[in-house]
CSV table of C-alpha atoms in Angstrom, one decimal:
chain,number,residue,atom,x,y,z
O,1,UNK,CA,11.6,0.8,15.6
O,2,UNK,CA,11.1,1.7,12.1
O,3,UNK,CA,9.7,5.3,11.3
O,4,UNK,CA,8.3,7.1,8.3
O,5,UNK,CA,7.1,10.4,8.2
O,6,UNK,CA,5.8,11.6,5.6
O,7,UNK,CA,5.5,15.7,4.9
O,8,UNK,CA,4.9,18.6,2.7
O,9,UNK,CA,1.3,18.1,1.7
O,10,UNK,CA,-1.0,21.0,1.6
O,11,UNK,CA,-3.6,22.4,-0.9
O,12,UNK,CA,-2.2,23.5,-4.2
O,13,UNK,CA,-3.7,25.1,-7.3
O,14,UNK,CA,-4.4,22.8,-10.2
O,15,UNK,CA,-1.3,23.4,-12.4
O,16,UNK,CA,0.9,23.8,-9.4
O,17,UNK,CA,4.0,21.5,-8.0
O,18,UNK,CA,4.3,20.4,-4.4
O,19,UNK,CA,7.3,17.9,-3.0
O,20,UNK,CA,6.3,15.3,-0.9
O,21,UNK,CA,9.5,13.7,1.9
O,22,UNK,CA,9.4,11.1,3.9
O,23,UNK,CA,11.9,10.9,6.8
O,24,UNK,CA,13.0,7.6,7.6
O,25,UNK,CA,14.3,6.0,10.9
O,26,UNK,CA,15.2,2.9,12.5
O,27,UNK,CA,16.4,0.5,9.5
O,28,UNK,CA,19.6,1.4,7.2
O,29,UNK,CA,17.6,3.4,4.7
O,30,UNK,CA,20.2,3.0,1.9
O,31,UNK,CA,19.3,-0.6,1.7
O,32,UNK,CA,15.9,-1.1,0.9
O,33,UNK,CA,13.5,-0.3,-1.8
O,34,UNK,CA,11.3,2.3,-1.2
O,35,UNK,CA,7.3,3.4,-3.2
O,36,UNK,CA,4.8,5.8,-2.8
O,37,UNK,CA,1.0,4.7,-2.9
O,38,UNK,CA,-1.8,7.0,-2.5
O,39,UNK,CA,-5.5,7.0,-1.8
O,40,UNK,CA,-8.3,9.2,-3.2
O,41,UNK,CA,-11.4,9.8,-1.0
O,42,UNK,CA,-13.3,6.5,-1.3
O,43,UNK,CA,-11.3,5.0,-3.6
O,44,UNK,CA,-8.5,1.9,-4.1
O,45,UNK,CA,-5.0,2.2,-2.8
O,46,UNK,CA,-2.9,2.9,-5.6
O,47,UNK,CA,0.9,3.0,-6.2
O,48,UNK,CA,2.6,5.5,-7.9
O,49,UNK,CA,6.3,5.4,-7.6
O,50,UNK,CA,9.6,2.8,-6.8
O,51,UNK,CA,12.9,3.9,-6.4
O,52,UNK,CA,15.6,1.2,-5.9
O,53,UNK,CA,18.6,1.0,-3.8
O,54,UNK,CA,21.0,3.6,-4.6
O,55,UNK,CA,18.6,5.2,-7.0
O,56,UNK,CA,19.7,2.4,-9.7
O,57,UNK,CA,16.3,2.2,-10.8
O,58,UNK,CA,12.8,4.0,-10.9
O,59,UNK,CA,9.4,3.1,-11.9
O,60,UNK,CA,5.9,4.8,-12.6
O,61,UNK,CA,2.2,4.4,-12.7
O,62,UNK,CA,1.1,5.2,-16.0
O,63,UNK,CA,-0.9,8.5,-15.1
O,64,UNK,CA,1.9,10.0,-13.4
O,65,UNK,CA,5.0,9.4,-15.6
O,66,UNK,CA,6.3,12.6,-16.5
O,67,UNK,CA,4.6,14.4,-13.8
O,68,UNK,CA,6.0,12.9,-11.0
O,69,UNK,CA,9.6,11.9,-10.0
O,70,UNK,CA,10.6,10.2,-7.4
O,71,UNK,CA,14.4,10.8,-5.8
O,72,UNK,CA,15.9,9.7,-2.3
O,73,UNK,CA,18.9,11.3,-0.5
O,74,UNK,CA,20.5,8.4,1.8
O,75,UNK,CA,22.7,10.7,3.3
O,76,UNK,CA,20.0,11.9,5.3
O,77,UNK,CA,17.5,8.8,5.1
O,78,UNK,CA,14.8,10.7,3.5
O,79,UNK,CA,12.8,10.1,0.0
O,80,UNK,CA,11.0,12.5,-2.1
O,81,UNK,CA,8.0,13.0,-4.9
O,82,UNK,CA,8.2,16.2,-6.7
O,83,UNK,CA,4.8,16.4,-8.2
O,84,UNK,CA,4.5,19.0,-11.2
O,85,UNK,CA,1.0,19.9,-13.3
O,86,UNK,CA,-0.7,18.4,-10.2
O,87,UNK,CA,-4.8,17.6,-11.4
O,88,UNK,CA,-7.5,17.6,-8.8
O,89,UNK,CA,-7.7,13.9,-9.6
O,90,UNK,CA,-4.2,13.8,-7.5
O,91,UNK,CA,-6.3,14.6,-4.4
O,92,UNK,CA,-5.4,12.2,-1.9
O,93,UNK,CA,-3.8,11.2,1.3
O,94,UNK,CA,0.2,10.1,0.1
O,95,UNK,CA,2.2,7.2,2.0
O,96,UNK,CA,5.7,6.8,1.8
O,97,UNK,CA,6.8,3.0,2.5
O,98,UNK,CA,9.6,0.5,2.6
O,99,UNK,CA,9.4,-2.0,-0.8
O,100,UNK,CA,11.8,-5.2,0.0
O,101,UNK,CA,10.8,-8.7,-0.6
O,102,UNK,CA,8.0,-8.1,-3.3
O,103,UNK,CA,6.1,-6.3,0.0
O,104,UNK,CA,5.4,-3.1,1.2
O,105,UNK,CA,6.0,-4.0,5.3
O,106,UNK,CA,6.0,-0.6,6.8
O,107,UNK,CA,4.1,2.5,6.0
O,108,UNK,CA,3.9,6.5,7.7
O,109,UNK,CA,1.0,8.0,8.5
O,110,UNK,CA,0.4,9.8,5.5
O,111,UNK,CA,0.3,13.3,4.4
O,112,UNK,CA,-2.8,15.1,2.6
O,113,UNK,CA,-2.5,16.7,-1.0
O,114,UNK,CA,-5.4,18.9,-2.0
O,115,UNK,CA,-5.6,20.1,-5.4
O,116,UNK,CA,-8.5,22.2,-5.6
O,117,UNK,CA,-8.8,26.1,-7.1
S,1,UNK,CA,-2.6,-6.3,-13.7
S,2,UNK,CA,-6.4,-5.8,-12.5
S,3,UNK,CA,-7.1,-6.7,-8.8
S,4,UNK,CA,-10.9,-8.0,-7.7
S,5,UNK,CA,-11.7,-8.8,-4.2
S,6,UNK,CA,-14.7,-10.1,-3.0
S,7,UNK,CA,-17.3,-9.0,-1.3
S,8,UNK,CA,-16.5,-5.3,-1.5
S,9,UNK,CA,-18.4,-5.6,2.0
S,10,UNK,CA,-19.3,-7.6,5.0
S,11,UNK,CA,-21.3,-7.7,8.1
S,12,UNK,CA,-19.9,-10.3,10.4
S,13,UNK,CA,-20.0,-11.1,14.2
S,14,UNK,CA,-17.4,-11.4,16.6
S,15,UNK,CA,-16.4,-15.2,17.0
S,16,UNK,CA,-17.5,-15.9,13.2
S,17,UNK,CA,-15.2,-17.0,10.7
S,18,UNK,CA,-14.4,-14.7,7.6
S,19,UNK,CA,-13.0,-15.1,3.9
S,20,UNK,CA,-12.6,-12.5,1.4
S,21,UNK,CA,-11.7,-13.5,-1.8
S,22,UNK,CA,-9.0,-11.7,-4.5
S,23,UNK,CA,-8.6,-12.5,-8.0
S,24,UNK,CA,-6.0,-11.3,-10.2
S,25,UNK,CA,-6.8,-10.8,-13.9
S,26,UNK,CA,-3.8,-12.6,-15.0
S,27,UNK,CA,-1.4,-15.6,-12.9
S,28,UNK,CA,1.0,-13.7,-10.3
S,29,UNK,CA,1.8,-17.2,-8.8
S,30,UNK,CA,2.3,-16.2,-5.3
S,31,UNK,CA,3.0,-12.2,-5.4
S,32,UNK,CA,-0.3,-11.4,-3.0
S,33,UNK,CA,-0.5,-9.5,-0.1
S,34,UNK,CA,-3.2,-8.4,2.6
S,35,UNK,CA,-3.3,-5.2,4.4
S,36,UNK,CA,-5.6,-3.9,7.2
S,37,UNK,CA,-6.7,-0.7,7.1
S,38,UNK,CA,-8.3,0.6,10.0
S,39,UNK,CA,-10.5,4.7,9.7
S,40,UNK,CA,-7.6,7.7,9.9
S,41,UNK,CA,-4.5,5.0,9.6
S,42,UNK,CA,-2.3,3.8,7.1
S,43,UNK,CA,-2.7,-0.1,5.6
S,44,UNK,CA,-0.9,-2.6,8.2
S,45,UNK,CA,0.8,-5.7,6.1
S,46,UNK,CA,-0.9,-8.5,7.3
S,47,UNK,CA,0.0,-11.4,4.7
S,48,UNK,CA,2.7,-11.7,2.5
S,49,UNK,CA,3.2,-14.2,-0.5
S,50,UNK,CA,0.0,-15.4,-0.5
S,51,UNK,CA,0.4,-17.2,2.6
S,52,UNK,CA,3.7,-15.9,5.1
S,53,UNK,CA,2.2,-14.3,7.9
S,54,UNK,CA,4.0,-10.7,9.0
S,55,UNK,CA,5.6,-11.0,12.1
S,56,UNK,CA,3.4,-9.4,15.1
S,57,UNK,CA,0.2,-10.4,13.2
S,58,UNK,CA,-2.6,-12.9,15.3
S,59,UNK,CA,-2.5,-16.3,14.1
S,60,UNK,CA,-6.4,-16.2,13.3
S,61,UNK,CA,-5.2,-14.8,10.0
S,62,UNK,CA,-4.4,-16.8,7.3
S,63,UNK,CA,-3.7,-16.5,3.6
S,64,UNK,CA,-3.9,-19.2,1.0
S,65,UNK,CA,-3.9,-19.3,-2.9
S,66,UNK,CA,-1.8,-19.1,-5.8
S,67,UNK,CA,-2.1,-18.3,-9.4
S,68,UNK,CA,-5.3,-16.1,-9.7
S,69,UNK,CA,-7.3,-16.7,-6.8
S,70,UNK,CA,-6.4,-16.0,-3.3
S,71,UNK,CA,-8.3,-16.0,-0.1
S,72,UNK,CA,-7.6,-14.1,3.4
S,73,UNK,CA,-9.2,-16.2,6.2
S,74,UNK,CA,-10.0,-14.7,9.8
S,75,UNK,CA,-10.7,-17.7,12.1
S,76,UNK,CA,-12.6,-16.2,15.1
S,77,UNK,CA,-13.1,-12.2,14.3
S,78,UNK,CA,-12.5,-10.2,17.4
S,79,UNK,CA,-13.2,-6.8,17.8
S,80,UNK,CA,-10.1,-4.9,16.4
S,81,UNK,CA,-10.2,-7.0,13.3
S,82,UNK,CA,-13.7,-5.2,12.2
S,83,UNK,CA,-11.7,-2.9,9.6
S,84,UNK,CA,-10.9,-2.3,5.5
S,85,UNK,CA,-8.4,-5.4,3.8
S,86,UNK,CA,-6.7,-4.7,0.6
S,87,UNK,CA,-5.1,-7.3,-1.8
S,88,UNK,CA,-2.1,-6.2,-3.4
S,89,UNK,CA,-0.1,-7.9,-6.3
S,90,UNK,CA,3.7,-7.5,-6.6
S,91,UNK,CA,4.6,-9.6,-9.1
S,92,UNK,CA,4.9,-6.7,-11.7
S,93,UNK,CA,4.7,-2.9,-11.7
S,94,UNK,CA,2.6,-1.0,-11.3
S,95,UNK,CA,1.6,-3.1,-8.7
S,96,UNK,CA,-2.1,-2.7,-8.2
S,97,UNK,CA,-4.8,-3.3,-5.5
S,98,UNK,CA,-8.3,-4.3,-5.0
S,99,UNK,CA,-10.9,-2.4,-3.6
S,100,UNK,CA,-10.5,-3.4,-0.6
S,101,UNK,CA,-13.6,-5.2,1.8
S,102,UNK,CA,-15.2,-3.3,4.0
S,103,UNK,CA,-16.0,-5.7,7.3
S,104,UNK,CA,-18.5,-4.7,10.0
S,105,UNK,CA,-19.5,-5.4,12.8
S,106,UNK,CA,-23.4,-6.9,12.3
């Protein structure tokens, strides 16, 4: 069965850095694709972040290139967001999930970032 | 690419049959997908290119459209359908999203 857990949310100062993993089971991590996608109180899913297979490529939303980077370690199945000069715009709840075939099939639960002073 | 669904809400009963409607703001040909999202839960893929349905998922849902305009169809609604469904495009990054439709129970 394929897991994803995401952790490392919290409540951080505007200004302040927080990283985001997602620990991932049941599938050969190494091989797939993998995003992140968020969702602000009451608003539209949005995706931030892709990182290929073997890290070959990565790709960014426009307001949070630079900020954000996105890295995975396969040796221990688990993907990251370091998130630097975080905005209380970047309130949201943060999903990690698997990105093959032009879909995102599985999903965690989600972990909460709160960016409030 | 901007992502419009349609109607951003619905009241519907169980046994009626549903459509919500997504339009992209430029062609993706078939790049569309359809989540359900249900309160406190991530999205659940539902449809994938346009029209495949995910394995596990009830064959009441169905997905046509290509293009610019796309339409998720529940044939008989049943109870734990009455949740939030999201378009997504993935024919380029950033991929984007609708707003999703909201679908009640009336």
């Amino acid at each position: 069965e394929v897991q994803l857990l995401e952790s490392g949310g919290g409540l951080v100062q505007p200004g302040g850095s927080l990283r985001l993993s997602c620990a991932a089971s049941g599938f050969t991590f190494s091989t797939y694709a993998m995003s992140w996608v968020r969702q602000a109180p009451g608003k539209r899913l949005e995706w931030l972040s892709s990182i290929t297979e073997s890290a070959t490529n990565t790709y960014y939303e426009g307001s949070v290139k630079g900020r954000f980077t996105i890295f995975r370690d396969d040796s221990k199945s688990t993907l990251h967001l370091q998130m630097n000069s975080l905005r209380p715009d970047d309130t949201a709840v943060y999903y990690c999930a698997t990105d093959r075939d032009w879909r995102l099939e599985h999903w965690g639960q989600g972990t909460l970032v709160t960016v409030s002073s | 690419i901007q992502m419009t669904q349609s109607p951003s809400s619905l009241s519907s009963s169980e046994g009626d049959r549903v459509t919500i409607t997504c339009r992209a703001s430029q062609s993706i040909s078939t790049f569309l997908n359809w989540y359900q999202q249900k309160p406190g839960s991530a999205p659940k893929l539902l449809i994938y290119g346009a029209s495949y349905l995910q394995t596990g998922v009830p064959s009441r849902f169905s997905g046509s459209g290509s293009g610019t305009d796309f339409t998720l169809t529940i044939s008989s609604l049943q109870p734990e359908d009455f949740a939030i469904y999201h378009c997504q495009q993935s024919y380029t990054t950033p991929y984007t999203f609708g707003q999703g439709t909201r679908l009640e129970i009336k």
